[in-house]
């Protein structure tokens, strides 16, 4: 049975649980700060704690696949369990994998994260369009079939991204704007929100692009990277109501105590609500 489209599910989750995405990023330094070893046992304990603390209350959990992949098959097994348990508790799972390839290889990535029969099936996945937006077609089509979403890199929070993303296309648009315009076309007519989102860093100041894509805008960079919820209106303008701020270390550093994680997540969600509403 096909799920309700991701955009509709995300809109409901943000309205009921608060507009916040919390990353599950088991950095070696975070494991150490929690008093855990940088091994599979530490990874399991860290991940289980975050999921048990937050999956029943935040809108989105975003595991960073690389931090699980580094442990090989045992790390992937931990990731599979985290995805399953997070979704069972009501959180939407955004797999932060940033996959980008062409043809059958992109199709294989799509099958990994966007096919409901896959053990890593997620509500959405991050992808890179810089082999050409058309290279994402297998993922876009797979997401449409399963009711999942796709978040496409547009203007990222790392300074190096500008040399590609701010480059000018032949028609004078920035490459980021070209990608955003493709996303808008994919989302045309969707309500209440399209299922193709953009990744736009919260640290950018004035984004300088048209963000009216009728889809969600994942905003990394809040917390440890220096942005705050109060910065969101300046970056996103009229599209701020569709922003999904992403916080990782800003919440995770409050572990390993579950109550500390919950309080930090609740505080960020409250700050985002206030910033978006203008109160």
Coordinates of C-alpha atoms in Angstrom, one line a residue:
X1 CA 0.0 0.0 0.0
X2 CA 1.4 3.4 -1.0
X3 CA 1.9 5.8 1.8
X4 CA 0.4 9.3 1.8
X5 CA 2.8 11.5 -0.1
X6 CA 5.8 12.6 1.9
X7 CA 5.1 16.3 1.7
X8 CA 1.7 15.8 3.3
X9 CA 3.1 13.6 6.0
X10 CA 5.9 16.1 6.7
X11 CA 3.5 19.0 6.9
X12 CA 1.4 17.1 9.5
X13 CA 4.5 16.1 11.5
X14 CA 5.8 19.6 11.6
X15 CA 2.4 21.0 12.6
X16 CA 1.9 18.5 15.4
X17 CA 5.4 17.7 16.6
X18 CA 7.2 21.0 15.8
X19 CA 9.3 22.1 12.9
X20 CA 12.6 20.3 13.7
X21 CA 14.9 17.6 12.3
X22 CA 17.5 16.1 14.6
X23 CA 20.5 14.4 13.1
X24 CA 21.8 11.1 14.4
X25 CA 25.5 11.7 13.8
X26 CA 27.6 9.3 15.9
X27 CA 31.0 11.1 15.5
X28 CA 33.8 9.5 17.3
X29 CA 34.1 12.7 19.4
X30 CA 30.5 12.5 20.4
X31 CA 30.8 8.9 21.4
X32 CA 33.7 9.8 23.6
X33 CA 31.9 12.7 25.2
X34 CA 29.1 10.4 26.1
X35 CA 31.6 8.1 27.8
X36 CA 31.3 5.5 25.0
X37 CA 34.0 3.7 23.0
X38 CA 34.3 4.3 19.3
X39 CA 33.2 0.8 18.4
X40 CA 30.1 -1.1 17.5
X41 CA 28.9 -1.3 21.1
X42 CA 29.3 2.4 21.5
X43 CA 27.5 3.0 18.2
X44 CA 24.6 0.8 19.3
X45 CA 24.3 2.5 22.7
X46 CA 24.4 6.0 21.2
X47 CA 21.9 5.3 18.5
X48 CA 19.5 3.5 20.7
X49 CA 19.5 6.3 23.3
X50 CA 18.8 9.0 20.6
X51 CA 16.0 7.0 19.1
X52 CA 14.4 6.1 22.4
X53 CA 14.6 9.7 23.6
X54 CA 13.4 11.5 20.5
X55 CA 11.5 9.3 18.0
X56 CA 8.2 9.7 19.7
X57 CA 8.3 13.5 19.8
X58 CA 10.4 15.1 17.0
X59 CA 9.1 15.5 13.4
X60 CA 12.2 14.1 11.6
X61 CA 15.2 12.1 12.6
X62 CA 18.1 12.2 10.1
X63 CA 20.7 9.5 10.5
X64 CA 24.0 10.3 8.7
X65 CA 24.7 7.1 6.9
X66 CA 28.5 7.5 6.7
X67 CA 28.9 7.3 10.5
X68 CA 27.3 3.9 10.4
X69 CA 29.0 2.7 7.2
X70 CA 32.4 3.2 8.8
X71 CA 31.7 0.1 11.0
X72 CA 30.9 -2.1 8.0
X73 CA 28.0 -4.6 8.0
X74 CA 27.6 -4.3 11.7
X75 CA 27.1 -0.6 11.5
X76 CA 24.6 -1.0 8.7
X77 CA 22.7 -3.4 10.9
X78 CA 22.5 -0.7 13.6
X79 CA 21.3 1.8 11.0
X80 CA 18.6 -0.6 9.8
X81 CA 17.3 -1.0 13.4
X82 CA 17.3 2.7 14.0
X83 CA 15.3 3.4 10.9
X84 CA 12.7 0.7 11.8
X85 CA 12.3 1.8 15.4
X86 CA 12.2 5.5 14.6
X87 CA 9.5 5.0 12.0
X88 CA 7.5 2.8 14.4
X89 CA 7.6 5.5 17.1
X90 CA 6.2 8.0 14.6
X91 CA 9.2 10.0 13.5
X92 CA 9.8 10.5 9.8
X93 CA 13.3 9.2 8.8
X94 CA 15.4 11.2 6.4
X95 CA 18.4 9.2 5.4
X96 CA 21.3 11.6 5.0
X97 CA 23.2 9.7 2.3
X98 CA 23.8 12.4 -0.4
X99 CA 23.8 9.9 -3.2
X100 CA 24.4 11.0 -6.7
X101 CA 25.0 8.9 -9.8
X102 CA 23.5 8.0 -13.2
X103 CA 21.4 5.3 -14.7
X104 CA 21.2 1.9 -13.1
X105 CA 23.5 3.0 -10.3
X106 CA 21.1 5.8 -9.3
X107 CA 18.4 3.2 -9.6
X108 CA 20.2 0.9 -7.2
X109 CA 20.5 3.8 -4.7
X110 CA 16.8 4.5 -5.1
X111 CA 16.0 0.9 -4.4
X112 CA 18.1 0.9 -1.3
X113 CA 16.4 3.9 0.4
X114 CA 13.0 4.4 -1.4
X115 CA 11.7 0.8 -2.0
X116 CA 9.4 -0.2 0.8
X117 CA 10.8 -3.7 0.7
X118 CA 14.3 -2.6 1.5
X119 CA 15.5 -2.8 5.1
X120 CA 16.8 0.7 4.8
X121 CA 13.6 2.2 3.4
X122 CA 13.3 5.7 4.7
X123 CA 10.7 8.4 4.4
X124 CA 13.1 10.5 2.4
X125 CA 16.8 10.6 1.3
X126 CA 19.3 13.3 0.5
X127 CA 20.7 13.3 -3.1
X128 CA 23.2 15.3 -5.1
X129 CA 22.0 16.8 -8.5
X130 CA 25.4 17.9 -9.7
X131 CA 25.6 15.2 -12.4
X132 CA 22.6 17.0 -13.8
X133 CA 19.1 17.1 -12.3
X134 CA 17.9 14.5 -14.8
X135 CA 20.3 12.0 -13.2
X136 CA 18.0 11.9 -10.2
X137 CA 15.0 10.6 -12.2
X138 CA 15.2 7.0 -10.8
X139 CA 15.1 8.4 -7.3
X140 CA 12.3 10.8 -8.0
X141 CA 10.2 8.1 -9.7
X142 CA 10.8 5.6 -6.9
X143 CA 9.9 8.1 -4.3
X144 CA 6.6 8.9 -6.1
X145 CA 5.7 5.3 -6.2
X146 CA 6.4 4.6 -2.5
X147 CA 5.1 7.9 -1.1
X148 CA 8.6 8.9 0.0
X149 CA 10.5 12.2 -0.4
X150 CA 13.8 13.4 -1.9
X151 CA 15.9 16.3 -0.6
X152 CA 18.1 17.7 -3.3
X153 CA 21.3 19.7 -2.5
X154 CA 20.9 23.3 -3.6
X155 CA 22.9 25.7 -1.5
X156 CA 24.8 23.9 1.2
X157 CA 26.2 25.4 4.4
X158 CA 29.9 24.5 3.6
X159 CA 31.8 27.4 2.1
X160 CA 33.4 25.2 -0.7
X161 CA 29.9 24.6 -2.2
X162 CA 29.7 28.1 -3.6
X163 CA 32.2 27.4 -6.4
X164 CA 29.7 25.0 -7.9
X165 CA 26.4 26.1 -6.6
X166 CA 26.9 29.8 -7.3
X167 CA 28.4 29.2 -10.8
X168 CA 26.4 30.8 -13.6
X169 CA 24.5 28.7 -16.2
X170 CA 24.3 29.8 -19.8
X171 CA 21.0 31.6 -19.3
X172 CA 22.4 33.7 -16.4
X173 CA 20.8 31.7 -13.5
X174 CA 23.0 30.3 -10.8
X175 CA 23.4 26.6 -10.9
X176 CA 21.6 26.4 -7.5
X177 CA 18.6 28.3 -9.0
X178 CA 18.5 26.0 -12.0
X179 CA 18.2 23.1 -9.5
X180 CA 15.6 24.9 -7.5
X181 CA 13.5 25.6 -10.6
X182 CA 13.6 21.9 -11.4
X183 CA 12.3 21.1 -7.9
X184 CA 9.5 23.6 -8.3
X185 CA 8.5 21.9 -11.5
X186 CA 8.4 18.5 -9.8
X187 CA 6.2 19.9 -7.0
X188 CA 3.8 21.8 -9.2
X189 CA 0.2 21.4 -8.0
X190 CA 1.1 19.4 -4.9
X191 CA -0.8 20.2 -1.7
X192 CA -0.2 21.0 1.1
X193 CA 3.5 20.5 0.3
X194 CA 5.4 18.8 -2.5
X195 CA 7.7 15.9 -1.7
X196 CA 10.8 17.1 -3.5
X197 CA 12.7 19.3 -1.0
X198 CA 15.8 21.4 -1.2
X199 CA 18.8 21.5 1.1
X200 CA 19.7 25.2 1.8
X201 CA 22.1 26.1 4.6
X202 CA 20.9 28.2 7.5
X203 CA 24.3 29.9 7.6
X204 CA 24.0 31.7 4.2
X205 CA 22.5 35.0 5.3
X206 CA 20.5 36.1 2.3
X207 CA 20.2 33.0 0.1
X208 CA 19.9 35.1 -3.0
X209 CA 17.7 32.6 -4.8
X210 CA 14.0 32.0 -5.3
X211 CA 13.0 29.4 -2.7
X212 CA 9.3 29.1 -3.7
X213 CA 9.5 25.5 -4.7
X214 CA 6.3 24.4 -3.1
X215 CA 8.4 21.9 -1.1
X216 CA 10.2 21.6 2.2
X217 CA 13.5 23.3 2.7
X218 CA 16.0 21.4 4.9
X219 CA 18.2 23.9 6.7
X220 CA 21.4 22.5 8.2
X221 CA 23.8 24.7 10.1
X222 CA 21.8 25.5 13.2
X223 CA 23.7 25.0 16.4
X224 CA 27.3 24.0 16.2
X225 CA 27.8 25.6 12.7
X226 CA 26.8 29.0 14.1
X227 CA 23.2 29.7 12.8
X228 CA 20.3 30.2 15.1
X229 CA 16.5 29.8 14.6
X230 CA 16.3 33.6 14.7
X231 CA 18.4 33.7 11.4
X232 CA 15.8 31.7 9.5
X233 CA 13.5 34.5 8.3
X234 CA 16.4 36.4 6.8
X235 CA 17.7 33.4 4.9
X236 CA 14.3 32.0 3.7
X237 CA 12.0 35.0 3.5
X238 CA 8.5 34.2 2.5
X239 CA 9.3 30.5 2.3
X240 CA 10.3 30.2 6.0
X241 CA 7.1 28.4 6.8
X242 CA 8.3 25.4 4.8
X243 CA 11.7 25.2 6.5
X244 CA 12.8 22.1 8.4
X245 CA 15.7 23.2 10.5
X246 CA 18.3 20.5 11.1
X247 CA 20.2 20.3 14.4
X248 CA 22.7 17.6 15.2
X249 CA 25.4 18.4 17.7
X250 CA 23.3 21.2 19.3
X251 CA 21.0 18.5 20.6
X252 CA 23.3 15.5 20.8
X253 CA 25.9 17.1 23.0
X254 CA 23.3 17.1 25.8
X255 CA 23.4 13.3 26.0
X256 CA 23.7 10.6 27.1
X257 CA 20.9 11.6 29.5
X258 CA 17.6 11.1 27.6
X259 CA 16.0 14.0 29.4
X260 CA 18.8 16.3 28.3
X261 CA 18.2 15.3 24.6
X262 CA 14.5 15.9 24.9
X263 CA 14.8 19.3 26.6
X264 CA 17.3 20.5 24.0
X265 CA 15.1 19.3 21.1
X266 CA 12.1 20.9 22.6
X267 CA 13.9 24.2 23.1
X268 CA 15.1 24.3 19.5
X269 CA 11.6 23.5 18.3
X270 CA 10.1 26.3 20.4
X271 CA 12.7 28.8 19.1
X272 CA 12.0 27.8 15.5
X273 CA 8.2 28.2 16.1
X274 CA 8.8 31.7 17.5
X275 CA 11.1 32.7 14.7
X276 CA 8.8 31.5 12.0
X277 CA 5.7 33.1 13.5
X278 CA 7.5 36.4 14.2
X279 CA 6.7 36.2 17.9

